[in-house]
mmCIF file with all atom_site columns, C-alpha atoms in Angstrom:
data_model
loop_
_atom_site.group_PDB
_atom_site.id
_atom_site.type_symbol
_atom_site.label_atom_id
_atom_site.label_alt_id
_atom_site.label_comp_id
_atom_site.label_asym_id
_atom_site.label_entity_id
_atom_site.label_seq_id
_atom_site.pdbx_PDB_ins_code
_atom_site.Cartn_x
_atom_site.Cartn_y
_atom_site.Cartn_z
_atom_site.occupancy
_atom_site.B_iso_or_equiv
_atom_site.pdbx_formal_charge
_atom_site.auth_seq_id
_atom_site.auth_comp_id
_atom_site.auth_asym_id
_atom_site.auth_atom_id
_atom_site.pdbx_PDB_model_num
ATOM 1   C CA . GLU A 1 1   ? 2.556   -19.722 4.051   1.00 81.00 ? 1   GLU A CA 1
ATOM 2   C CA . VAL A 1 2   ? 2.271   -15.428 4.293   1.00 82.00 ? 2   VAL A CA 1
ATOM 3   C CA . ARG A 1 3   ? -1.310  -14.263 3.957   1.00 90.00 ? 3   ARG A CA 1
ATOM 4   C CA . VAL A 1 4   ? -1.850  -10.973 2.633   1.00 94.00 ? 4   VAL A CA 1
ATOM 5   C CA . VAL A 1 5   ? -5.798  -8.435  2.936   1.00 94.00 ? 5   VAL A CA 1
ATOM 6   C CA . GLU A 1 6   ? -6.044  -5.461  1.940   1.00 95.00 ? 6   GLU A CA 1
ATOM 7   C CA . SER A 1 7   ? -9.165  -2.980  3.696   1.00 94.00 ? 7   SER A CA 1
ATOM 8   C CA . GLY A 1 8   ? -10.319 0.198   3.108   1.00 96.00 ? 8   GLY A CA 1
ATOM 9   C CA . GLY A 1 9   ? -11.515 0.643   -0.281  1.00 94.00 ? 9   GLY A CA 1
ATOM 10  C CA . GLY A 1 10  ? -14.244 2.639   -1.775  1.00 97.00 ? 10  GLY A CA 1
ATOM 11  C CA . LEU A 1 11  ? -15.143 5.488   -3.435  1.00 98.00 ? 11  LEU A CA 1
ATOM 12  C CA . VAL A 1 12  ? -13.827 9.434   -2.387  1.00 98.00 ? 12  VAL A CA 1
ATOM 13  C CA . GLN A 1 13  ? -14.530 12.928  -4.102  1.00 98.00 ? 13  GLN A CA 1
ATOM 14  C CA . ALA A 1 14  ? -11.193 14.910  -5.502  1.00 98.00 ? 14  ALA A CA 1
ATOM 15  C CA . GLY A 1 15  ? -9.392  16.305  -2.223  1.00 98.00 ? 15  GLY A CA 1
ATOM 16  C CA . GLY A 1 16  ? -10.977 13.624  -0.008  1.00 98.00 ? 16  GLY A CA 1
ATOM 17  C CA . SER A 1 17  ? -8.816  10.917  1.799   1.00 98.00 ? 17  SER A CA 1
ATOM 18  C CA . LEU A 1 18  ? -8.936  7.658   2.412   1.00 98.00 ? 18  LEU A CA 1
ATOM 19  C CA . THR A 1 19  ? -7.636  4.629   5.166   1.00 97.00 ? 19  THR A CA 1
ATOM 20  C CA . LEU A 1 20  ? -6.298  1.747   3.688   1.00 98.00 ? 20  LEU A CA 1
ATOM 21  C CA . SER A 1 21  ? -5.230  -1.881  5.841   1.00 97.00 ? 21  SER A CA 1
ATOM 22  C CA . CYS A 1 22  ? -3.069  -4.365  5.034   1.00 96.00 ? 22  CYS A CA 1
ATOM 23  C CA . ALA A 1 23  ? -2.959  -7.502  7.175   1.00 95.00 ? 23  ALA A CA 1
ATOM 24  C CA . SER A 1 24  ? -0.424  -9.923  7.209   1.00 92.00 ? 24  SER A CA 1
ATOM 25  C CA . SER A 1 25  ? 0.457   -13.587 8.735   1.00 87.00 ? 25  SER A CA 1
ATOM 26  C CA . ALA A 1 26  ? 4.359   -11.970 8.043   1.00 84.00 ? 26  ALA A CA 1
ATOM 27  C CA . PHE A 1 27  ? 3.413   -8.804  10.231  1.00 83.00 ? 27  PHE A CA 1
ATOM 28  C CA . SER A 1 28  ? 5.398   -11.340 12.964  1.00 81.00 ? 28  SER A CA 1
ATOM 29  C CA . PHE A 1 29  ? 8.364   -11.786 11.523  1.00 79.00 ? 29  PHE A CA 1
ATOM 30  C CA . ASP A 1 30  ? 11.052  -9.103  12.196  1.00 78.00 ? 30  ASP A CA 1
ATOM 31  C CA . ASP A 1 31  ? 12.401  -8.621  9.162   1.00 86.00 ? 31  ASP A CA 1
ATOM 32  C CA . PHE A 1 32  ? 9.748   -7.434  5.883   1.00 91.00 ? 32  PHE A CA 1
ATOM 33  C CA . ALA A 1 33  ? 9.026   -5.260  3.214   1.00 95.00 ? 33  ALA A CA 1
ATOM 34  C CA . VAL A 1 34  ? 4.980   -3.758  2.735   1.00 96.00 ? 34  VAL A CA 1
ATOM 35  C CA . GLY A 1 35  ? 5.022   -2.636  -0.915  1.00 96.00 ? 35  GLY A CA 1
ATOM 36  C CA . TRP A 1 36  ? 1.763   -0.431  -2.177  1.00 97.00 ? 36  TRP A CA 1
ATOM 37  C CA . TYR A 1 37  ? 0.857   -0.687  -5.776  1.00 98.00 ? 37  TYR A CA 1
ATOM 38  C CA . ARG A 1 38  ? -1.684  0.044   -8.033  1.00 98.00 ? 38  ARG A CA 1
ATOM 39  C CA . GLN A 1 39  ? -3.236  -0.824  -11.297 1.00 98.00 ? 39  GLN A CA 1
ATOM 40  C CA . ALA A 1 40  ? -5.675  2.032   -13.092 1.00 96.00 ? 40  ALA A CA 1
ATOM 41  C CA . PRO A 1 41  ? -8.024  -0.038  -16.289 1.00 92.00 ? 41  PRO A CA 1
ATOM 42  C CA . GLY A 1 42  ? -5.124  -0.214  -19.316 1.00 94.00 ? 42  GLY A CA 1
ATOM 43  C CA . LYS A 1 43  ? -2.415  0.686   -17.859 1.00 96.00 ? 43  LYS A CA 1
ATOM 44  C CA . GLU A 1 44  ? 0.397   -1.651  -15.430 1.00 96.00 ? 44  GLU A CA 1
ATOM 45  C CA . ARG A 1 45  ? 0.799   -2.058  -11.467 1.00 96.00 ? 45  ARG A CA 1
ATOM 46  C CA . GLU A 1 46  ? 3.131   0.054   -10.000 1.00 96.00 ? 46  GLU A CA 1
ATOM 47  C CA . VAL A 1 47  ? 4.265   0.686   -7.059  1.00 96.00 ? 47  VAL A CA 1
ATOM 48  C CA . ILE A 1 48  ? 3.649   3.707   -5.165  1.00 97.00 ? 48  ILE A CA 1
ATOM 49  C CA . SER A 1 49  ? 4.957   2.936   -1.134  1.00 98.00 ? 49  SER A CA 1
ATOM 50  C CA . CYS A 1 50  ? 6.952   1.529   0.122   1.00 97.00 ? 50  CYS A CA 1
ATOM 51  C CA . LEU A 1 51  ? 8.305   0.246   4.154   1.00 96.00 ? 51  LEU A CA 1
ATOM 52  C CA . SER A 1 52  ? 10.698  -1.834  4.590   1.00 94.00 ? 52  SER A CA 1
ATOM 53  C CA . ASN A 1 53  ? 10.090  -2.316  9.022   1.00 89.00 ? 53  ASN A CA 1
ATOM 54  C CA . SER A 1 54  ? 13.613  -3.764  9.803   1.00 88.00 ? 54  SER A CA 1
ATOM 55  C CA . ASP A 1 55  ? 14.652  0.059   9.194   1.00 89.00 ? 55  ASP A CA 1
ATOM 56  C CA . GLY A 1 56  ? 11.788  1.918   9.282   1.00 90.00 ? 56  GLY A CA 1
ATOM 57  C CA . ARG A 1 57  ? 12.663  3.040   5.699   1.00 94.00 ? 57  ARG A CA 1
ATOM 58  C CA . THR A 1 58  ? 9.757   4.596   3.727   1.00 97.00 ? 58  THR A CA 1
ATOM 59  C CA . ASN A 1 59  ? 9.819   5.311   -0.189  1.00 96.00 ? 59  ASN A CA 1
ATOM 60  C CA . TYR A 1 60  ? 7.685   6.815   -2.102  1.00 98.00 ? 60  TYR A CA 1
ATOM 61  C CA . ALA A 1 61  ? 6.802   7.465   -5.946  1.00 98.00 ? 61  ALA A CA 1
ATOM 62  C CA . PRO A 1 62  ? 6.507   10.232  -6.888  1.00 98.00 ? 62  PRO A CA 1
ATOM 63  C CA . ALA A 1 63  ? 2.992   10.623  -8.024  1.00 97.00 ? 63  ALA A CA 1
ATOM 64  C CA . VAL A 1 64  ? 1.988   10.104  -5.071  1.00 98.00 ? 64  VAL A CA 1
ATOM 65  C CA . GLU A 1 65  ? 4.161   11.381  -2.577  1.00 98.00 ? 65  GLU A CA 1
ATOM 66  C CA . GLY A 1 66  ? 3.312   14.611  0.048   1.00 98.00 ? 66  GLY A CA 1
ATOM 67  C CA . ARG A 1 67  ? -0.197  12.636  -0.625  1.00 98.00 ? 67  ARG A CA 1
ATOM 68  C CA . PHE A 1 68  ? 0.141   9.473   0.522   1.00 98.00 ? 68  PHE A CA 1
ATOM 69  C CA . THR A 1 69  ? 2.072   8.189   4.257   1.00 98.00 ? 69  THR A CA 1
ATOM 70  C CA . ILE A 1 70  ? 3.248   4.300   5.253   1.00 97.00 ? 70  ILE A CA 1
ATOM 71  C CA . SER A 1 71  ? 3.288   3.881   8.304   1.00 95.00 ? 71  SER A CA 1
ATOM 72  C CA . ARG A 1 72  ? 2.526   0.440   10.743  1.00 92.00 ? 72  ARG A CA 1
ATOM 73  C CA . ASP A 1 73  ? -0.475  0.424   12.686  1.00 89.00 ? 73  ASP A CA 1
ATOM 74  C CA . ASN A 1 74  ? 1.561   -1.274  15.653  1.00 83.00 ? 74  ASN A CA 1
ATOM 75  C CA . ALA A 1 75  ? -1.820  -0.981  18.588  1.00 87.00 ? 75  ALA A CA 1
ATOM 76  C CA . LYS A 1 76  ? -3.552  -2.884  15.145  1.00 87.00 ? 76  LYS A CA 1
ATOM 77  C CA . GLY A 1 77  ? -0.570  -5.432  13.124  1.00 88.00 ? 77  GLY A CA 1
ATOM 78  C CA . THR A 1 78  ? -1.498  -3.606  10.450  1.00 93.00 ? 78  THR A CA 1
ATOM 79  C CA . VAL A 1 79  ? 0.898   -1.507  7.750   1.00 95.00 ? 79  VAL A CA 1
ATOM 80  C CA . ARG A 1 80  ? -1.859  1.535   6.574   1.00 97.00 ? 80  ARG A CA 1
ATOM 81  C CA . LEU A 1 81  ? -1.622  2.912   3.520   1.00 98.00 ? 81  LEU A CA 1
ATOM 82  C CA . GLN A 1 82  ? -2.830  7.317   4.184   1.00 98.00 ? 82  GLN A CA 1
ATOM 83  C CA . MET A 1 83  ? -4.175  8.608   1.044   1.00 98.00 ? 83  MET A CA 1
ATOM 84  C CA . ASN A 1 84  ? -4.642  12.552  1.440   1.00 98.00 ? 84  ASN A CA 1
ATOM 85  C CA . ASN A 1 85  ? -5.364  15.024  -1.137  1.00 98.00 ? 85  ASN A CA 1
ATOM 86  C CA . LEU A 1 86  ? -6.920  11.734  -4.078  1.00 98.00 ? 86  LEU A CA 1
ATOM 87  C CA . ARG A 1 87  ? -7.431  13.046  -7.502  1.00 98.00 ? 87  ARG A CA 1
ATOM 88  C CA . PRO A 1 88  ? -9.011  11.334  -10.595 1.00 97.00 ? 88  PRO A CA 1
ATOM 89  C CA . GLU A 1 89  ? -6.108  9.573   -11.402 1.00 97.00 ? 89  GLU A CA 1
ATOM 90  C CA . ASP A 1 90  ? -5.528  7.978   -8.166  1.00 98.00 ? 90  ASP A CA 1
ATOM 91  C CA . THR A 1 91  ? -8.222  5.866   -8.894  1.00 98.00 ? 91  THR A CA 1
ATOM 92  C CA . ALA A 1 92  ? -6.959  2.082   -9.190  1.00 98.00 ? 92  ALA A CA 1
ATOM 93  C CA . VAL A 1 93  ? -7.176  -1.799  -7.763  1.00 98.00 ? 93  VAL A CA 1
ATOM 94  C CA . TYR A 1 94  ? -4.954  -0.996  -4.386  1.00 98.00 ? 94  TYR A CA 1
ATOM 95  C CA . TYR A 1 95  ? -2.800  -3.558  -4.047  1.00 97.00 ? 95  TYR A CA 1
ATOM 96  C CA . CYS A 1 96  ? -1.315  -4.789  -0.789  1.00 97.00 ? 96  CYS A CA 1
ATOM 97  C CA . ALA A 1 97  ? 2.460   -6.702  -1.274  1.00 96.00 ? 97  ALA A CA 1
ATOM 98  C CA . VAL A 1 98  ? 4.411   -8.409  1.484   1.00 95.00 ? 98  VAL A CA 1
ATOM 99  C CA . ASP A 1 99  ? 8.134   -9.033  1.148   1.00 92.00 ? 99  ASP A CA 1
ATOM 100 C CA . LEU A 1 100 ? 10.494  -11.786 3.643   1.00 89.00 ? 100 LEU A CA 1
ATOM 101 C CA . GLY A 1 101 ? 13.245  -9.514  3.991   1.00 87.00 ? 101 GLY A CA 1
ATOM 102 C CA . HIS A 1 102 ? 14.652  -5.935  3.679   1.00 88.00 ? 102 HIS A CA 1
ATOM 103 C CA . HIS A 1 103 ? 12.961  -5.070  -0.285  1.00 91.00 ? 103 HIS A CA 1
ATOM 104 C CA . CYS A 1 104 ? 9.914   -4.621  -2.058  1.00 93.00 ? 104 CYS A CA 1
ATOM 105 C CA . SER A 1 105 ? 10.436  -6.875  -4.831  1.00 91.00 ? 105 SER A CA 1
ATOM 106 C CA . GLY A 1 106 ? 6.899   -7.293  -6.066  1.00 89.00 ? 106 GLY A CA 1
ATOM 107 C CA . LEU A 1 107 ? 7.489   -11.429 -5.772  1.00 91.00 ? 107 LEU A CA 1
ATOM 108 C CA . GLY A 1 108 ? 6.145   -12.458 -2.116  1.00 92.00 ? 108 GLY A CA 1
ATOM 109 C CA . SER A 1 109 ? 2.229   -12.830 -1.366  1.00 94.00 ? 109 SER A CA 1
ATOM 110 C CA . TRP A 1 110 ? 0.094   -10.809 -2.312  1.00 96.00 ? 110 TRP A CA 1
ATOM 111 C CA . GLY A 1 111 ? -4.008  -9.383  -1.157  1.00 96.00 ? 111 GLY A CA 1
ATOM 112 C CA . GLN A 1 112 ? -6.958  -9.445  -3.686  1.00 96.00 ? 112 GLN A CA 1
ATOM 113 C CA . GLY A 1 113 ? -6.587  -5.960  -3.888  1.00 96.00 ? 113 GLY A CA 1
ATOM 114 C CA . THR A 1 114 ? -9.344  -3.179  -2.294  1.00 97.00 ? 114 THR A CA 1
ATOM 115 C CA . GLN A 1 115 ? -10.792 -0.468  -5.671  1.00 97.00 ? 115 GLN A CA 1
ATOM 116 C CA . VAL A 1 116 ? -10.568 3.160   -4.587  1.00 98.00 ? 116 VAL A CA 1
ATOM 117 C CA . THR A 1 117 ? -12.143 5.429   -6.675  1.00 98.00 ? 117 THR A CA 1
ATOM 118 C CA . VAL A 1 118 ? -12.097 9.212   -6.593  1.00 98.00 ? 118 VAL A CA 1
ATOM 119 C CA . SER A 1 119 ? -14.246 10.736  -8.679  1.00 97.00 ? 119 SER A CA 1
ATOM 120 C CA . SER A 1 120 ? -14.146 14.345  -9.638  1.00 94.00 ? 120 SER A CA 1
#
């Protein structure tokens, strides 16, 4: 069973920054993909970023590109989502999901989510 745990959410003012971390037992493998998703109240869950560990490729949803950065923190054995210039519309529960393979399919293992609240 693949375990996934997110951390780092909280309350921040608009324009501020937060860093989310994702830890998983799957990170001991070479082939995995990590996706960050979010779900705002009354809205569907959306994928906002994906990292493919095998080739290092990353991609971002247009709403966050240029403000968010996904990366692997080898020292801590985690995958981070650095979120800068946060906006009130970024308020959501953020989830990390890990797939064994090359792509963020959303069909792998999910964490419990962490709340991010951005005040105006």
